[in-house]
mmCIF file of C-alpha atoms in Angstrom:
data_model
loop_
_atom_site.group_PDB
_atom_site.id
_atom_site.type_symbol
_atom_site.label_atom_id
_atom_site.label_comp_id
_atom_site.label_asym_id
_atom_site.label_seq_id
_atom_site.Cartn_x
_atom_site.Cartn_y
_atom_site.Cartn_z
ATOM 1 C CA UNK A 283 0.000 0.000 0.000
ATOM 2 C CA UNK A 284 1.308 3.399 -0.906
ATOM 3 C CA UNK A 285 1.533 6.412 1.419
ATOM 4 C CA UNK A 286 -1.839 7.611 0.183
ATOM 5 C CA UNK A 287 -3.454 4.419 1.509
ATOM 6 C CA UNK A 288 -4.342 3.155 -1.984
ATOM 7 C CA UNK A 289 -3.390 -0.107 -3.662
ATOM 8 C CA UNK A 290 -1.933 -0.904 -7.016
ATOM 9 C CA UNK A 291 -3.693 -3.416 -9.241
ATOM 10 C CA UNK A 292 -1.277 -6.125 -8.083
ATOM 11 C CA UNK A 293 -1.821 -5.319 -4.419
ATOM 12 C CA UNK A 294 -5.592 -5.391 -4.848
ATOM 13 C CA UNK A 295 -5.365 -8.742 -6.664
ATOM 14 C CA UNK A 296 -3.285 -10.175 -3.840
ATOM 15 C CA UNK A 297 -5.692 -8.974 -1.154
ATOM 16 C CA UNK A 298 -8.706 -10.259 -3.101
ATOM 17 C CA UNK A 299 -6.938 -13.552 -3.897
ATOM 18 C CA UNK A 300 -7.602 -13.220 -7.608
ATOM 19 C CA UNK A 301 -5.317 -12.725 -10.578
ATOM 20 C CA UNK A 302 -4.209 -9.355 -11.885
ATOM 21 C CA UNK A 303 -5.921 -10.301 -15.140
ATOM 22 C CA UNK A 304 -9.239 -10.676 -13.273
ATOM 23 C CA UNK A 305 -8.904 -7.270 -11.612
ATOM 24 C CA UNK A 306 -8.045 -5.671 -14.944
ATOM 25 C CA UNK A 307 -11.022 -7.386 -16.609
ATOM 26 C CA UNK A 308 -13.479 -6.095 -13.992
ATOM 27 C CA UNK A 309 -11.886 -2.654 -14.118
ATOM 28 C CA UNK A 310 -12.177 -2.473 -17.899
ATOM 29 C CA UNK A 311 -15.882 -3.279 -17.594
ATOM 30 C CA UNK A 312 -16.352 -0.486 -15.088
ATOM 31 C CA UNK A 313 -17.205 -2.804 -12.192
ATOM 32 C CA UNK A 314 -14.433 -1.654 -9.867
ATOM 33 C CA UNK A 315 -14.332 1.905 -8.541
ATOM 34 C CA UNK A 316 -10.971 3.613 -9.023
ATOM 35 C CA UNK A 317 -9.793 5.824 -6.197
ATOM 36 C CA UNK A 318 -7.253 7.597 -8.373
ATOM 37 C CA UNK A 319 -4.246 7.261 -10.620
ATOM 38 C CA UNK A 320 -0.562 7.175 -9.892
ATOM 39 C CA UNK A 321 1.844 9.713 -11.320
ATOM 40 C CA UNK A 322 2.518 7.263 -14.128
ATOM 41 C CA UNK A 323 -1.194 6.879 -14.874
ATOM 42 C CA UNK A 324 -1.630 3.495 -13.209
ATOM 43 C CA UNK A 325 -4.930 2.663 -11.532
ATOM 44 C CA UNK A 326 -5.154 2.964 -7.765
ATOM 45 C CA UNK A 327 -7.806 1.300 -5.626
ATOM 46 C CA UNK A 328 -9.199 1.681 -2.145
ATOM 47 C CA UNK A 329 -11.039 -0.705 0.249
ATOM 48 C CA UNK A 330 -14.335 -0.219 -1.619
ATOM 49 C CA UNK A 331 -12.803 -1.960 -4.657
ATOM 50 C CA UNK A 332 -11.894 -4.950 -2.493
ATOM 51 C CA UNK A 333 -15.470 -5.122 -1.172
ATOM 52 C CA UNK A 334 -16.765 -4.904 -4.746
ATOM 53 C CA UNK A 335 -14.573 -7.806 -5.876
ATOM 54 C CA UNK A 336 -15.902 -9.928 -3.011
ATOM 55 C CA UNK A 337 -19.492 -9.116 -4.022
ATOM 56 C CA UNK A 338 -18.720 -9.946 -7.662
ATOM 57 C CA UNK A 339 -17.160 -13.277 -6.680
ATOM 58 C CA UNK A 340 -20.216 -14.132 -4.588
ATOM 59 C CA UNK A 341 -22.540 -13.380 -7.511
ATOM 60 C CA UNK A 342 -20.350 -15.333 -9.918
ATOM 61 C CA UNK A 343 -20.353 -18.261 -7.483
ATOM 62 C CA UNK A 344 -24.143 -18.244 -7.859
ATOM 63 C CA UNK A 345 -23.526 -18.768 -11.603
ATOM 64 C CA UNK A 346 -24.576 -15.295 -12.659
ATOM 65 C CA UNK A 347 -23.047 -14.267 -15.967
ATOM 66 C CA UNK A 348 -20.920 -11.109 -16.043
ATOM 67 C CA UNK A 349 -23.641 -9.053 -17.820
ATOM 68 C CA UNK A 350 -26.070 -10.128 -15.086
ATOM 69 C CA UNK A 351 -23.535 -9.100 -12.444
ATOM 70 C CA UNK A 352 -23.260 -5.706 -14.120
ATOM 71 C CA UNK A 353 -27.027 -5.227 -13.943
ATOM 72 C CA UNK A 354 -27.158 -6.502 -10.353
ATOM 73 C CA UNK A 355 -24.526 -3.988 -9.232
ATOM 74 C CA UNK A 356 -26.337 -1.126 -10.917
ATOM 75 C CA UNK A 357 -28.977 -0.724 -8.166
ATOM 76 C CA UNK A 358 -30.787 -2.777 -5.521
ATOM 77 C CA UNK A 359 -33.941 -3.215 -7.659
ATOM 78 C CA UNK A 360 -31.825 -4.677 -10.459
ATOM 79 C CA UNK A 361 -30.221 -7.120 -8.037
ATOM 80 C CA UNK A 362 -33.636 -8.367 -6.941
ATOM 81 C CA UNK A 363 -34.710 -8.800 -10.568
ATOM 82 C CA UNK A 364 -31.514 -10.642 -11.539
ATOM 83 C CA UNK A 365 -31.677 -12.939 -8.509
ATOM 84 C CA UNK A 366 -35.356 -13.727 -9.154
ATOM 85 C CA UNK A 367 -34.569 -14.604 -12.765
ATOM 86 C CA UNK A 368 -31.643 -16.819 -11.798
ATOM 87 C CA UNK A 369 -33.779 -18.526 -9.154
ATOM 88 C CA UNK A 370 -36.372 -19.387 -11.804
ATOM 89 C CA UNK A 371 -33.637 -20.823 -14.011
ATOM 90 C CA UNK A 372 -32.297 -22.962 -11.173
ATOM 91 C CA UNK A 373 -35.797 -24.216 -10.364
ATOM 92 C CA UNK A 374 -36.244 -25.229 -14.007
ATOM 93 C CA UNK A 375 -32.858 -26.963 -13.984
ATOM 94 C CA UNK A 376 -33.765 -28.836 -10.798
ATOM 95 C CA UNK A 377 -37.127 -29.831 -12.256
ATOM 96 C CA UNK A 378 -35.343 -31.156 -15.325
ATOM 97 C CA UNK A 379 -32.977 -33.167 -13.143
ATOM 98 C CA UNK A 380 -35.833 -34.603 -11.084
ATOM 99 C CA UNK A 381 -37.731 -35.631 -14.227
ATOM 100 C CA UNK A 382 -34.538 -37.128 -15.630
ATOM 101 C CA UNK A 383 -33.960 -39.067 -12.415
ATOM 102 C CA UNK A 384 -37.550 -40.361 -12.393
ATOM 103 C CA UNK A 385 -37.222 -41.297 -16.080
ATOM 104 C CA UNK A 386 -34.060 -43.266 -15.381
ATOM 105 C CA UNK A 387 -35.722 -45.036 -12.457
ATOM 106 C CA UNK A 388 -38.701 -45.855 -14.674
ATOM 107 C CA UNK A 389 -36.494 -47.449 -17.317
ATOM 108 C CA UNK A 390 -34.411 -49.280 -14.729
ATOM 109 C CA UNK A 391 -37.558 -50.741 -13.148
ATOM 110 C CA UNK A 392 -39.292 -51.576 -16.448
ATOM 111 C CA UNK A 393 -39.537 -55.163 -17.660
ATOM 112 C CA UNK A 394 -37.094 -55.720 -20.539
ATOM 113 C CA UNK A 395 -39.934 -56.297 -23.008
ATOM 114 C CA UNK A 396 -41.451 -52.867 -22.231
ATOM 115 C CA UNK A 397 -38.234 -50.858 -22.016
ATOM 116 C CA UNK A 398 -37.865 -50.097 -25.728
ATOM 117 C CA UNK A 399 -41.416 -48.735 -26.035
ATOM 118 C CA UNK A 400 -41.050 -46.604 -22.925
ATOM 119 C CA UNK A 401 -37.714 -45.282 -24.090
ATOM 120 C CA UNK A 402 -39.358 -44.019 -27.291
ATOM 121 C CA UNK A 403 -42.183 -42.413 -25.286
ATOM 122 C CA UNK A 404 -39.723 -40.610 -23.040
ATOM 123 C CA UNK A 405 -37.643 -39.500 -25.998
ATOM 124 C CA UNK A 406 -40.589 -37.509 -27.357
ATOM 125 C CA UNK A 407 -40.929 -35.544 -24.101
ATOM 126 C CA UNK A 408 -38.555 -32.707 -23.267
ATOM 127 C CA UNK A 409 -36.876 -32.297 -19.883
ATOM 128 C CA UNK A 410 -38.368 -30.704 -18.001
ATOM 129 C CA UNK A 411 -41.507 -31.491 -19.999
ATOM 130 C CA UNK A 412 -44.010 -28.891 -21.089
ATOM 131 C CA UNK A 413 -47.759 -28.989 -21.545
ATOM 132 C CA UNK A 414 -47.918 -27.112 -24.872
ATOM 133 C CA UNK A 415 -49.100 -30.213 -26.748
ATOM 134 C CA UNK A 416 -51.826 -30.826 -24.158
ATOM 135 C CA UNK A 417 -52.980 -27.204 -24.418
ATOM 136 C CA UNK A 418 -53.121 -27.446 -28.224
ATOM 137 C CA UNK A 419 -55.213 -30.623 -27.897
ATOM 138 C CA UNK A 420 -57.781 -28.837 -25.724
ATOM 139 C CA UNK A 421 -57.831 -25.733 -27.895
ATOM 140 C CA UNK A 422 -58.844 -27.996 -30.759
ATOM 141 C CA UNK A 423 -61.549 -29.626 -28.640
ATOM 142 C CA UNK A 424 -63.006 -26.459 -27.097
ATOM 143 C CA UNK A 425 -65.415 -24.271 -29.081
ATOM 144 C CA UNK A 426 -63.631 -21.438 -30.848
ATOM 145 C CA UNK A 427 -66.184 -18.891 -29.630
ATOM 146 C CA UNK A 428 -65.406 -19.199 -25.937
ATOM 147 C CA UNK A 429 -64.390 -15.864 -24.358
ATOM 148 C CA UNK A 430 -60.628 -15.864 -23.656
ATOM 149 C CA UNK A 431 -61.012 -15.638 -19.867
ATOM 150 C CA UNK A 432 -63.439 -18.548 -19.781
ATOM 151 C CA UNK A 433 -61.245 -20.615 -22.105
ATOM 152 C CA UNK A 434 -58.269 -19.883 -19.853
ATOM 153 C CA UNK A 435 -60.175 -21.108 -16.781
ATOM 154 C CA UNK A 436 -61.181 -24.276 -18.597
ATOM 155 C CA UNK A 437 -57.584 -24.939 -19.628
ATOM 156 C CA UNK A 438 -56.421 -24.422 -16.049
ATOM 157 C CA UNK A 439 -58.882 -27.095 -14.943
ATOM 158 C CA UNK A 440 -58.221 -29.730 -17.616
ATOM 159 C CA UNK A 441 -54.463 -29.424 -18.290
ATOM 160 C CA UNK A 442 -52.628 -31.284 -15.519
ATOM 161 C CA UNK A 443 -49.976 -29.393 -13.566
ATOM 162 C CA UNK A 444 -46.650 -31.145 -13.862
ATOM 163 C CA UNK A 445 -45.231 -32.235 -10.478
ATOM 164 C CA UNK A 446 -41.850 -30.717 -9.655
ATOM 165 C CA UNK A 447 -40.675 -33.964 -8.084
ATOM 166 C CA UNK A 448 -42.397 -36.768 -10.036
ATOM 167 C CA UNK A 449 -42.332 -40.468 -9.405
ATOM 168 C CA UNK A 450 -41.611 -42.970 -12.195
ATOM 169 C CA UNK A 451 -45.328 -43.749 -12.568
ATOM 170 C CA UNK A 452 -46.108 -40.044 -13.106
ATOM 171 C CA UNK A 453 -43.373 -39.769 -15.717
ATOM 172 C CA UNK A 454 -44.860 -42.722 -17.586
ATOM 173 C CA UNK A 455 -48.390 -41.334 -17.307
ATOM 174 C CA UNK A 456 -47.340 -37.995 -18.766
ATOM 175 C CA UNK A 457 -45.296 -39.609 -21.534
ATOM 176 C CA UNK A 458 -48.337 -41.640 -22.562
ATOM 177 C CA UNK A 459 -50.600 -38.600 -22.257
ATOM 178 C CA UNK A 460 -48.195 -36.612 -24.427
ATOM 179 C CA UNK A 461 -48.263 -39.370 -27.048
ATOM 180 C CA UNK A 462 -52.069 -39.493 -26.919
ATOM 181 C CA UNK A 463 -52.644 -35.787 -27.553
ATOM 182 C CA UNK A 464 -50.082 -35.758 -30.393
ATOM 183 C CA UNK A 465 -51.473 -38.836 -32.152
ATOM 184 C CA UNK A 466 -52.276 -37.786 -35.765
ATOM 185 C CA UNK A 467 -55.141 -40.277 -35.820
ATOM 186 C CA UNK A 468 -57.129 -37.916 -33.578
ATOM 187 C CA UNK A 469 -57.936 -35.854 -36.667
ATOM 188 C CA UNK A 470 -60.287 -38.660 -37.685
ATOM 189 C CA UNK A 471 -62.181 -38.724 -34.352
ATOM 190 C CA UNK A 472 -65.475 -36.833 -34.939
ATOM 191 C CA UNK A 473 -66.096 -36.214 -31.223
ATOM 192 C CA UNK A 474 -62.891 -34.164 -31.035
ATOM 193 C CA UNK A 475 -63.975 -31.691 -33.699
ATOM 194 C CA UNK A 476 -65.948 -28.704 -32.333
ATOM 195 C CA UNK A 477 -69.570 -28.569 -33.347
ATOM 196 C CA UNK A 478 -73.139 -28.455 -32.006
ATOM 197 C CA UNK A 479 -73.738 -31.263 -29.461
ATOM 198 C CA UNK A 480 -77.168 -32.033 -30.926
ATOM 199 C CA UNK A 481 -77.621 -31.407 -34.679
ATOM 200 C CA UNK A 482 -80.366 -28.933 -35.548
ATOM 201 C CA UNK A 483 -80.492 -27.315 -32.110
ATOM 202 C CA UNK A 484 -79.290 -23.939 -30.912
ATOM 203 C CA UNK A 485 -75.920 -24.187 -29.229
ATOM 204 C CA UNK A 486 -74.444 -21.436 -27.052
ATOM 205 C CA UNK A 487 -71.034 -22.685 -25.915
ATOM 206 C CA UNK A 488 -70.381 -19.830 -23.501
ATOM 207 C CA UNK A 489 -73.616 -20.568 -21.654
ATOM 208 C CA UNK A 490 -72.716 -24.261 -21.527
ATOM 209 C CA UNK A 491 -69.199 -23.843 -20.164
ATOM 210 C CA UNK A 492 -70.189 -21.202 -17.628
ATOM 211 C CA UNK A 493 -72.945 -23.512 -16.406
ATOM 212 C CA UNK A 494 -70.608 -26.500 -16.290
ATOM 213 C CA UNK A 495 -68.101 -24.459 -14.309
ATOM 214 C CA UNK A 496 -70.776 -23.871 -11.667
ATOM 215 C CA UNK A 497 -71.861 -27.528 -11.718
ATOM 216 C CA UNK A 498 -68.292 -28.792 -11.251
ATOM 217 C CA UNK A 499 -67.857 -26.356 -8.372
ATOM 218 C CA UNK A 500 -70.920 -27.799 -6.637
ATOM 219 C CA UNK A 501 -69.816 -31.350 -7.387
ATOM 220 C CA UNK A 502 -66.392 -30.607 -5.943
ATOM 221 C CA UNK A 503 -67.952 -29.328 -2.730
ATOM 222 C CA UNK A 504 -70.113 -32.457 -2.504
ATOM 223 C CA UNK A 505 -67.122 -34.717 -3.162
ATOM 224 C CA UNK A 506 -64.984 -32.988 -0.562
ATOM 225 C CA UNK A 507 -67.875 -33.407 1.861
ATOM 226 C CA UNK A 508 -67.861 -37.149 1.252
ATOM 227 C CA UNK A 509 -71.049 -37.146 -0.830
ATOM 228 C CA UNK A 510 -71.070 -38.424 -4.429
ATOM 229 C CA UNK A 511 -73.028 -36.254 -6.920
ATOM 230 C CA UNK A 512 -76.634 -37.384 -7.085
ATOM 231 C CA UNK A 513 -80.113 -36.048 -7.838
ATOM 232 C CA UNK A 514 -80.415 -32.346 -7.054
ATOM 233 C CA UNK A 515 -77.622 -29.842 -6.459
ATOM 234 C CA UNK A 516 -74.713 -30.410 -8.782
ATOM 235 C CA UNK A 517 -76.569 -32.820 -11.073
ATOM 236 C CA UNK A 518 -79.458 -30.428 -11.677
ATOM 237 C CA UNK A 519 -76.983 -27.635 -12.380
ATOM 238 C CA UNK A 520 -75.087 -29.927 -14.762
ATOM 239 C CA UNK A 521 -78.211 -30.818 -16.763
ATOM 240 C CA UNK A 522 -79.485 -27.238 -16.747
ATOM 241 C CA UNK A 523 -76.186 -26.055 -18.247
ATOM 242 C CA UNK A 524 -76.710 -28.311 -21.277
ATOM 243 C CA UNK A 525 -80.417 -27.584 -21.556
ATOM 244 C CA UNK A 526 -79.999 -23.802 -21.409
ATOM 245 C CA UNK A 527 -77.097 -23.862 -23.860
ATOM 246 C CA UNK A 528 -79.267 -25.830 -26.312
ATOM 247 C CA UNK A 529 -82.299 -23.583 -25.906
ATOM 248 C CA UNK A 530 -84.523 -26.130 -24.173
ATOM 249 C CA UNK A 531 -85.559 -27.126 -20.663
ATOM 250 C CA UNK A 532 -84.604 -29.851 -18.245
ATOM 251 C CA UNK A 533 -86.996 -32.801 -18.487
ATOM 252 C CA UNK A 534 -86.850 -36.609 -18.199
ATOM 253 C CA UNK A 535 -86.805 -36.843 -21.988
ATOM 254 C CA UNK A 536 -83.955 -34.336 -22.270
ATOM 255 C CA UNK A 537 -81.980 -36.213 -19.622
ATOM 256 C CA UNK A 538 -82.248 -39.436 -21.618
ATOM 257 C CA UNK A 539 -81.077 -37.625 -24.738
ATOM 258 C CA UNK A 540 -78.248 -36.044 -22.766
ATOM 259 C CA UNK A 541 -77.071 -39.495 -21.632
ATOM 260 C CA UNK A 542 -76.742 -40.467 -25.313
ATOM 261 C CA UNK A 543 -74.958 -37.214 -26.147
ATOM 262 C CA UNK A 544 -72.406 -37.594 -23.363
ATOM 263 C CA UNK A 545 -71.796 -41.224 -24.328
ATOM 264 C CA UNK A 546 -70.641 -39.915 -27.734
ATOM 265 C CA UNK A 547 -68.599 -37.048 -26.279
ATOM 266 C CA UNK A 548 -66.936 -39.118 -23.562
ATOM 267 C CA UNK A 549 -65.497 -41.683 -25.941
ATOM 268 C CA UNK A 550 -62.359 -43.798 -25.563
ATOM 269 C CA UNK A 551 -59.999 -40.873 -26.256
ATOM 270 C CA UNK A 552 -61.366 -38.733 -23.419
ATOM 271 C CA UNK A 553 -61.597 -41.707 -21.088
ATOM 272 C CA UNK A 554 -57.940 -42.515 -21.722
ATOM 273 C CA UNK A 555 -56.983 -38.850 -21.395
ATOM 274 C CA UNK A 556 -58.395 -38.614 -17.882
ATOM 275 C CA UNK A 557 -57.032 -42.007 -16.876
ATOM 276 C CA UNK A 558 -53.532 -40.820 -17.760
ATOM 277 C CA UNK A 559 -53.956 -37.260 -16.470
ATOM 278 C CA UNK A 560 -55.378 -38.047 -13.030
ATOM 279 C CA UNK A 561 -52.056 -39.191 -11.475
ATOM 280 C CA UNK A 562 -50.642 -35.753 -12.304
ATOM 281 C CA UNK A 563 -53.308 -33.773 -10.447
ATOM 282 C CA UNK A 564 -53.271 -33.167 -6.715
ATOM 283 C CA UNK A 565 -54.513 -36.219 -4.845
ATOM 284 C CA UNK A 566 -56.293 -34.128 -2.199
ATOM 285 C CA UNK A 567 -58.442 -32.219 -4.701
ATOM 286 C CA UNK A 568 -60.906 -33.839 -7.155
ATOM 287 C CA UNK A 569 -59.905 -33.242 -10.760
ATOM 288 C CA UNK A 570 -62.434 -31.984 -13.277
ATOM 289 C CA UNK A 571 -62.448 -35.341 -15.045
ATOM 290 C CA UNK A 572 -63.464 -37.113 -11.841
ATOM 291 C CA UNK A 573 -66.235 -34.587 -11.240
ATOM 292 C CA UNK A 574 -67.491 -34.851 -14.814
ATOM 293 C CA UNK A 575 -67.668 -38.636 -14.866
ATOM 294 C CA UNK A 576 -69.244 -38.657 -11.410
ATOM 295 C CA UNK A 577 -72.018 -36.400 -12.726
ATOM 296 C CA UNK A 578 -72.418 -38.546 -15.837
ATOM 297 C CA UNK A 579 -72.866 -41.646 -13.685
ATOM 298 C CA UNK A 580 -75.385 -39.786 -11.524
ATOM 299 C CA UNK A 581 -77.264 -38.714 -14.661
ATOM 300 C CA UNK A 582 -77.401 -42.292 -15.961
ATOM 301 C CA UNK A 583 -78.717 -43.553 -12.630
ATOM 302 C CA UNK A 584 -81.312 -40.760 -12.514
ATOM 303 C CA UNK A 585 -82.463 -41.411 -16.084
ATOM 304 C CA UNK A 586 -82.736 -45.146 -15.457
ATOM 305 C CA UNK A 587 -84.830 -44.513 -12.345
ATOM 306 C CA UNK A 588 -87.297 -42.292 -14.241
ATOM 307 C CA UNK A 589 -87.488 -44.408 -17.394
#
């Protein structure tokens, strides 16, 4: 240290336990405050430069790139933004590792005769996986005239959230679900092409889906209360949603026709979809598919009783 209490670039590097090249690099990028210059024009540094190097090293140890460090040192708000962004990246990396671990466990535990098929299924799914293909599947199924906010709520209810720490069975379920929604043969399934539920009748999709949203809410409350959906309450709301959307009224005859309609809508594709999707939903909260099929069963029982 010179008489003025300042350090040369070599002295600062020694105190910070970094190379002179590192100090010069940070200085050239404007990250280190200079306290002055020597008579020969050499940079001089004070204790604040040593503190800054220690902060930079801490941020770099968190795997922040130099441009991110520059933004973080600009002001406190920038530091919060940079740290939040890096935290999201780390969470995504961890999720990818957990899905990769579960995928490896799945393959290791699979019978040899099933391993090749499962390997191909997993190869079609990214890590961490995304639900874009599932969303596209539902956007094709849902009526195009649904208001955006309503369509968004429907998608939130039918697209399974991906667990951050999946088990092998959940990885397999999602891989099969992903293959199902991307199957090109779905283009030939009439029930998956939007259209009026009953030919020749008025169909107001917004009225239907808003009514179904209310019916599923009631059914969920009944299910959480330990009561399966049955006559009255959620079932009446469920039937009324279809009747109102089709410009008619609830009646025994309409309920019998609705049983036939739902049998066409809830074909093998949708049944398989919900079978594969259910393991991905929270186990302590009934999924929409469970609520829907519970109401369908209640409707069938009600129609059979009044036949």
